[in-house]
Short mmCIF file of C-alpha atoms in Angstrom, two decimals:
data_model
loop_
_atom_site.label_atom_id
_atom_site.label_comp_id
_atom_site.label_asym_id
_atom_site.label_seq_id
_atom_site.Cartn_x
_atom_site.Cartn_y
_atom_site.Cartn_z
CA UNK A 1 0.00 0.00 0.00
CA UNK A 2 1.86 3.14 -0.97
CA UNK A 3 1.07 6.42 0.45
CA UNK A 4 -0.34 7.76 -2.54
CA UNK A 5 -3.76 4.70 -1.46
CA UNK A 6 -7.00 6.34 -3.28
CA UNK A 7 -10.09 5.55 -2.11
CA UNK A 8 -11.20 4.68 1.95
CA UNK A 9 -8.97 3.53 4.34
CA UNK A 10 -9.32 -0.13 4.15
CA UNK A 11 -9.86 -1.45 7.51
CA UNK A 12 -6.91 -3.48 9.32
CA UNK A 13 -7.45 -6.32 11.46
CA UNK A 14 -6.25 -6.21 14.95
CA UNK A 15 -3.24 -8.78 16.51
CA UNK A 16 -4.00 -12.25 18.11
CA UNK A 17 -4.78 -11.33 21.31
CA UNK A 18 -3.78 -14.94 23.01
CA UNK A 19 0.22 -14.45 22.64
CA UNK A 20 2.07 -17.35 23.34
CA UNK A 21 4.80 -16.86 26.38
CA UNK A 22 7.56 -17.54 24.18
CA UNK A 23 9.97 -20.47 25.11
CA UNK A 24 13.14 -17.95 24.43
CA UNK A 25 13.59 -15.95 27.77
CA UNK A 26 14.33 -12.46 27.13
CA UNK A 27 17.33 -11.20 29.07
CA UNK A 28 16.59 -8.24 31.59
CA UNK A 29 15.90 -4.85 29.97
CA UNK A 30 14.99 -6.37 26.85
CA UNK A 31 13.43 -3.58 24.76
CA UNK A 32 11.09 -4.24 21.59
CA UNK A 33 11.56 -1.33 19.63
CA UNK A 34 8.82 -1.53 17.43
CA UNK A 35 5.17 -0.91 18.73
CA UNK A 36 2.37 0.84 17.47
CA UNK A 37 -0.59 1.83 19.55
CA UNK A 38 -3.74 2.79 18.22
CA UNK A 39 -6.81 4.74 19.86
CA UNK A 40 -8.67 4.41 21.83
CA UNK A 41 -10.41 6.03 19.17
CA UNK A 42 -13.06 7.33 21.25
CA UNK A 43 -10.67 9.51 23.06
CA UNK A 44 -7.60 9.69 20.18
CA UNK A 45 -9.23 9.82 16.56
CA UNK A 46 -8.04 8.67 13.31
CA UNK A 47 -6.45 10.98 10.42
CA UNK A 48 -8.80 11.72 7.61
CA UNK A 49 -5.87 10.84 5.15
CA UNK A 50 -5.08 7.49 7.01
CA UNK A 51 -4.43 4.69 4.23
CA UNK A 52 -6.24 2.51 6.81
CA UNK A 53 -8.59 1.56 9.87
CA UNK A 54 -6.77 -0.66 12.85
CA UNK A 55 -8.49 -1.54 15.62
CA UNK A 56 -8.41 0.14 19.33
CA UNK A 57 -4.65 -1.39 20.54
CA UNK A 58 -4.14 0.67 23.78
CA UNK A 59 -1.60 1.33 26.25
CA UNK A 60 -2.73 -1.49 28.08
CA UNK A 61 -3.15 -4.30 25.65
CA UNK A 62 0.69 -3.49 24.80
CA UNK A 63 1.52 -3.57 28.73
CA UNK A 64 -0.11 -7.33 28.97
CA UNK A 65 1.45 -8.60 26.23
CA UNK A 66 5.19 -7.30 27.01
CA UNK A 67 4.47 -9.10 30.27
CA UNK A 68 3.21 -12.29 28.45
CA UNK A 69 6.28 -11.89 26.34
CA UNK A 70 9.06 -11.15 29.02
CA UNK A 71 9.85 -7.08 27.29
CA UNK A 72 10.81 -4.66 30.34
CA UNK A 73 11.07 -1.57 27.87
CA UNK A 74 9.51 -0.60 24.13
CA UNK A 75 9.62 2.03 21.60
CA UNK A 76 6.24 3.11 20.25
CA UNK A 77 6.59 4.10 16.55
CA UNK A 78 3.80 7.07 16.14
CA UNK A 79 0.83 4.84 13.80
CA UNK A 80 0.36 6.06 10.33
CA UNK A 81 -3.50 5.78 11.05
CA UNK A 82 -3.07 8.55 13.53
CA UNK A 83 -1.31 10.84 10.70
CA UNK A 84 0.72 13.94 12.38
CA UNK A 85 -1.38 14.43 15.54
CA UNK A 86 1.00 12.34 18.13
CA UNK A 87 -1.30 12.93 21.07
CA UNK A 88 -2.09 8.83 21.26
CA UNK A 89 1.89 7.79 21.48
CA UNK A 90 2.86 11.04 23.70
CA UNK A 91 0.17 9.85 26.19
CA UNK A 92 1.39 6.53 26.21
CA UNK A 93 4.56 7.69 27.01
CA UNK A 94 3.60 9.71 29.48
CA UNK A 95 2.49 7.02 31.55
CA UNK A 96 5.63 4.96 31.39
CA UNK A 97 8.67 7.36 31.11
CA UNK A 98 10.92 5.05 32.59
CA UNK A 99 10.17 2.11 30.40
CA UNK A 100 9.06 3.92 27.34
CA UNK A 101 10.55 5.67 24.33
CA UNK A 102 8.54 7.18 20.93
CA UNK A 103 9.45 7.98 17.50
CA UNK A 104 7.34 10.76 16.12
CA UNK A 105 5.72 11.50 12.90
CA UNK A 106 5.78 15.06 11.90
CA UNK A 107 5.74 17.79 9.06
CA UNK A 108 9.11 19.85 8.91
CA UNK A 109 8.48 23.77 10.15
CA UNK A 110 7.27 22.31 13.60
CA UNK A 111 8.34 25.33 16.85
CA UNK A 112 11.57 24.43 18.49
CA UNK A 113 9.35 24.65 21.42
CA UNK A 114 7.11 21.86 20.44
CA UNK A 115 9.89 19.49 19.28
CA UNK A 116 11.67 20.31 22.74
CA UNK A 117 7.88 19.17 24.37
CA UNK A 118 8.03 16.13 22.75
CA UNK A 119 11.43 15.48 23.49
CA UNK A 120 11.05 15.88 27.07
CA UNK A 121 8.24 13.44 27.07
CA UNK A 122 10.38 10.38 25.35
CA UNK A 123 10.49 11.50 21.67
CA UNK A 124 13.76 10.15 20.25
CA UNK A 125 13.32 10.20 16.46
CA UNK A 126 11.04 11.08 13.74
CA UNK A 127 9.76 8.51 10.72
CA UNK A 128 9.07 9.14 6.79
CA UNK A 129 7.24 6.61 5.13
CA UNK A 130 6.26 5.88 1.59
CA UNK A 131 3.86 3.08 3.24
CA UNK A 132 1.55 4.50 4.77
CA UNK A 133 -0.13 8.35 3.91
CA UNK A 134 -0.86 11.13 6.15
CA UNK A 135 2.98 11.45 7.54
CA UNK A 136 6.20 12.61 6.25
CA UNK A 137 7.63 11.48 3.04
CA UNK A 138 11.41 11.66 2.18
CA UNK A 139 11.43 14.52 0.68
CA UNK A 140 11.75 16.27 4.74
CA UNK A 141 14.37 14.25 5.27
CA UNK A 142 17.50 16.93 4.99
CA UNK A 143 14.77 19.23 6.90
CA UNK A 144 13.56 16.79 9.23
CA UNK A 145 17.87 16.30 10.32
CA UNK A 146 18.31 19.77 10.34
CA UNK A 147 15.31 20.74 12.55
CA UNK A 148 15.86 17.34 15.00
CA UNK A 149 19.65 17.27 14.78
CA UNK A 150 20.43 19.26 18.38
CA UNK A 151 18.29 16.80 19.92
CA UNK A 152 19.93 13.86 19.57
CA UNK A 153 16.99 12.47 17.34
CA UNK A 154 17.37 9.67 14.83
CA UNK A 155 15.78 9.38 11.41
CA UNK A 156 13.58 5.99 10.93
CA UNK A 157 12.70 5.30 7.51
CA UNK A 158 9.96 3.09 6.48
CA UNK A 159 10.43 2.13 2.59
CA UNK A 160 7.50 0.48 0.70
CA UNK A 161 10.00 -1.21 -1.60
CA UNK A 162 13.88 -1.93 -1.17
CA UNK A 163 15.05 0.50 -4.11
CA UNK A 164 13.87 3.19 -2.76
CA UNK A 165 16.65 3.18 -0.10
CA UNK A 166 19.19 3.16 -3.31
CA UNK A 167 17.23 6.29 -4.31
CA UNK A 168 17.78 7.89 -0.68
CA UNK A 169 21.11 6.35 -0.29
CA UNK A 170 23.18 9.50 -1.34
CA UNK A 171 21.12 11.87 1.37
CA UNK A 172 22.11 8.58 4.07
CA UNK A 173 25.36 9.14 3.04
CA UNK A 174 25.50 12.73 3.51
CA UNK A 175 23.50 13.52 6.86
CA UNK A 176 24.84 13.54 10.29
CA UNK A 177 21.92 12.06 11.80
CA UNK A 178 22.05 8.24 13.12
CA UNK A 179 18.99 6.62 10.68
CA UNK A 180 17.07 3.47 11.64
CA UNK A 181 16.12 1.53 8.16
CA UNK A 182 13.20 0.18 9.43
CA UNK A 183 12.15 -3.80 8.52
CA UNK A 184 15.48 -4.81 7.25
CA UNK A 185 15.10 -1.78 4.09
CA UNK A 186 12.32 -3.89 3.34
CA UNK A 187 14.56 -6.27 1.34
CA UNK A 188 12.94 -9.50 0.19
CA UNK A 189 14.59 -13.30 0.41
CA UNK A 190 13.76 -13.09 -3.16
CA UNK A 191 15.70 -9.99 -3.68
CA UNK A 192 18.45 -11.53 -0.89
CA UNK A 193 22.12 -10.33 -0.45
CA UNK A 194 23.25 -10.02 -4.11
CA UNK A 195 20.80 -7.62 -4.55
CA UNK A 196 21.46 -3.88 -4.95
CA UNK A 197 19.43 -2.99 -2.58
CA UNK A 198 21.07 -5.58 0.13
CA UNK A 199 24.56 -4.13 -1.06
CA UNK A 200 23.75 -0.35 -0.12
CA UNK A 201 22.43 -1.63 3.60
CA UNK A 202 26.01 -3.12 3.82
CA UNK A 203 27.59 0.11 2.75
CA UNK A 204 25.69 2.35 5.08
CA UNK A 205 26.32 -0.15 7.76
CA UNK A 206 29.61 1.91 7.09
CA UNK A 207 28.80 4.76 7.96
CA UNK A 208 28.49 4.37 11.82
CA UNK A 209 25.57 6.04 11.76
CA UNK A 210 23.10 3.35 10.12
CA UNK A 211 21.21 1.10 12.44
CA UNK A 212 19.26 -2.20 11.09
CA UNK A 213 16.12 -2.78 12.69
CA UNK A 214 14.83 -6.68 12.48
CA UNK A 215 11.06 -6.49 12.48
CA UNK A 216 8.20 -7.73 10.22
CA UNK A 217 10.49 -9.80 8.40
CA UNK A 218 7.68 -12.41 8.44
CA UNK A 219 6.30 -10.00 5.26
CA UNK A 220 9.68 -10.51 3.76
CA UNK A 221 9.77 -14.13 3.89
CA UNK A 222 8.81 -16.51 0.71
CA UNK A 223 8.56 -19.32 3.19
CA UNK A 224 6.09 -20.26 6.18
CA UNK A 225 7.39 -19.68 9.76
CA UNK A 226 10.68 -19.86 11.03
CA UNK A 227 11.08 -17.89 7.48
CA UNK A 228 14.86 -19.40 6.87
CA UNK A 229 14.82 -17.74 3.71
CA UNK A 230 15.36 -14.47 5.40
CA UNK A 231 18.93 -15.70 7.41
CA UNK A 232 21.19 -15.15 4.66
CA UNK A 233 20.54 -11.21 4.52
CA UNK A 234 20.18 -11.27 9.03
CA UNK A 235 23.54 -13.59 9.57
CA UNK A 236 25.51 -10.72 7.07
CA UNK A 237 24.32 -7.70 8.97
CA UNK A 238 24.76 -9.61 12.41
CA UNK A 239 28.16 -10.46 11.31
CA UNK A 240 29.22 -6.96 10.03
CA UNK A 241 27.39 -4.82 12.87
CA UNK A 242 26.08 -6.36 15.64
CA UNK A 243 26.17 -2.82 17.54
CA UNK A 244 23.52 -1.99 15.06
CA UNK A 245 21.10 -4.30 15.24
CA UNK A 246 17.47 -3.59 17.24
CA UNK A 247 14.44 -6.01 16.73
CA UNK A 248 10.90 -5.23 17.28
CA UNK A 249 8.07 -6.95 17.34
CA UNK A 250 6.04 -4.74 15.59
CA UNK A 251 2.49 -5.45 17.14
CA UNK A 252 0.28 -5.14 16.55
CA UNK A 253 0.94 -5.71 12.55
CA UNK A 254 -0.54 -3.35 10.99
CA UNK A 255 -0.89 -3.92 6.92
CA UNK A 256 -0.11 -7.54 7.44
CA UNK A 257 -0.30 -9.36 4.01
CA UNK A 258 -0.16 -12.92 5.79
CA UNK A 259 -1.85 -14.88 8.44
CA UNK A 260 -1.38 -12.83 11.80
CA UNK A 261 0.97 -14.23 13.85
CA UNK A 262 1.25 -14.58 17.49
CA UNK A 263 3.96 -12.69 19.16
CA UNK A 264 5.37 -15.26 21.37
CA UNK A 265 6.01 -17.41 18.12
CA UNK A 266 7.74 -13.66 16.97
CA UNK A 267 10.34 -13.86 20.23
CA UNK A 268 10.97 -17.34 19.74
CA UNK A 269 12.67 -16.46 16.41
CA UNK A 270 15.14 -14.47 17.96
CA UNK A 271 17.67 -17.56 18.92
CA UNK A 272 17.32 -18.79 15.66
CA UNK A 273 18.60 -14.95 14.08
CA UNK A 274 20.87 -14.14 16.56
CA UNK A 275 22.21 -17.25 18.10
CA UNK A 276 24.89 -16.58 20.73
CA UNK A 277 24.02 -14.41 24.29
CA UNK A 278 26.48 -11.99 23.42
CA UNK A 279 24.55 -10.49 20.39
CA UNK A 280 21.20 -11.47 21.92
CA UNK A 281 22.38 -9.09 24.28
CA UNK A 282 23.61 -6.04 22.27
CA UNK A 283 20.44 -6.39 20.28
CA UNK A 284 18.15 -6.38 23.11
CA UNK A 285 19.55 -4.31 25.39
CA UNK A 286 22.52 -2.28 25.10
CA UNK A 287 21.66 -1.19 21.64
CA UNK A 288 18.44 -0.01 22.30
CA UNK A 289 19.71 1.65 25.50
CA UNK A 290 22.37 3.43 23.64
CA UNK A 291 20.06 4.67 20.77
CA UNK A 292 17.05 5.70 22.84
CA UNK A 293 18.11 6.94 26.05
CA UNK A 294 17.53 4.23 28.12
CA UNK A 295 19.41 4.99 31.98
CA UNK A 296 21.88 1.53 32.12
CA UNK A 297 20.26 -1.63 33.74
CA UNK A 298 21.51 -1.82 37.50
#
């Protein structure tokens, strides 16, 4: 669904709502670093120019299943569905500021004031998408850096299809903002690690400033769960920069093109991609700690 979807939002259904406690225990601080939540609508509405409807996936329903699932800390990624108006993820954070971090989606031109608001509050980074509509495209990204740069904020960037990060490479290149590349670039297992696409993740990867987020790879997979066909491109990355790897869950999986899956199947992956403590750790913990803010585990 790219962000130029005509017609009404087509409506999204909601997560399984009986996760699985995962066999995989989740060392302590453990952060998922991909949430949504959504509503309640009656108090938080939808954009008019959302590309689609979810379903009411509160505060709370992401505070059971982080306990189902063993997760001590999360970042919520503002939903598409709520467009620019971050009121939903802001009060969510507000209720957990210890445990909780955001990344915003806003227009470019916003008050110093209002980013500085937000920042107080848990705001760590800003997302474009060419997914969803009703958000930031990339055309804010030199903008968005300038604008979030004092900060500390990172740049997440949600791609509908893997070239488009070769289009955006060149700006990657040339800002000095850390940048998330949200769901693996989007890069296919058909697409896979000789791909161009695959080859420009491995050169930002570079750059110090590129971080690889491992979520919703189930939409990237050709195959049925574990999705194998996706460990050639994660065992490459793992090996090159396993201080810039994150994974999220991405609950409740929004836009999901296959069956829903249950999250505690989701965590049980994690041995299989990153297989030794030591990385399960970085990925976990001490990455997201270092990129978000997160006060050290004592």
């Amino acid at each position: 669904m790219s962000s130029h979807a005509s017609g009404s939002p087509k409506p999204c259904p909601g997560p399984d709502r009986q996760p699985k406690r995962p066999a995989f225990a989740m060392p302590r601080g453990a952060c998922d670093t991909h949430v949504h939540v959504f509503g309640p609508q009656a108090q938080f509405p939808f954009s008019n120019q959302r590309s689609y409807t979810p379903e009411d996936c509160t505060y709370e329903d992401l505070m059971q299943l982080h306990a189902v699932l063993g997760v001590d800390r999360a970042v919520i990624v503002h939903g598409g569905a709520h467009g620019t108006d971050n009121s939903a993820t802001l009060a969510a954070l507000d209720r957990n500021p210890e445990r909780l971090r955001g990344v915003a989606v806003i227009p470019s031109g916003l008050p110093e004031s209002e980013l500085a608001d937000m920042h107080r509050r848990g705001m760590r980074g800003c997302r474009m998408s060419t997914v969803v509509s009703g958000g930031a495209s990339f055309a804010h990204l030199d903008r968005l850096a300038g604008e979030t740069f004092d900060l500390g904020w990172h740049l997440v960037l949600h791609f509908n299809k893997a070239s488009e990060l070769v289009d955006v490479a060149p700006q990657l290149q040339a800002t000095r903002s850390p940048f998330v590349l949200d769901h693996l670039a989007r890069i296919s297992a058909t697409e896979g690690v000789d791909s161009e696409p695959f080859r420009t993740l491995l050169r930002l990867l570079d750059t110090d400033r590129c971080w690889i987020k491992f979520a919703s790879l189930y939409r990237l997979s050709a195959e049925p769960f574990p999705h194998r066909d996706m460990l050639p491109m994660i065992e490459k990355v793992v090996a090159l920069r396993p201080d810039r790897i994150l994974w999220g869950s991405n609950w409740p999986h929004p836009i999901c093109p296959i069956a829903m899956p249950n999250d505690g199947d989701l965590v049980d992956l994690i041995p299989l991609w990153l297989p030794d403590t030591r990385t399960q750790q970085l990925a976990l913990v001490d990455n997201p700690a270092s990129l978000y803010g997160f006060a050290p585990i004592t």
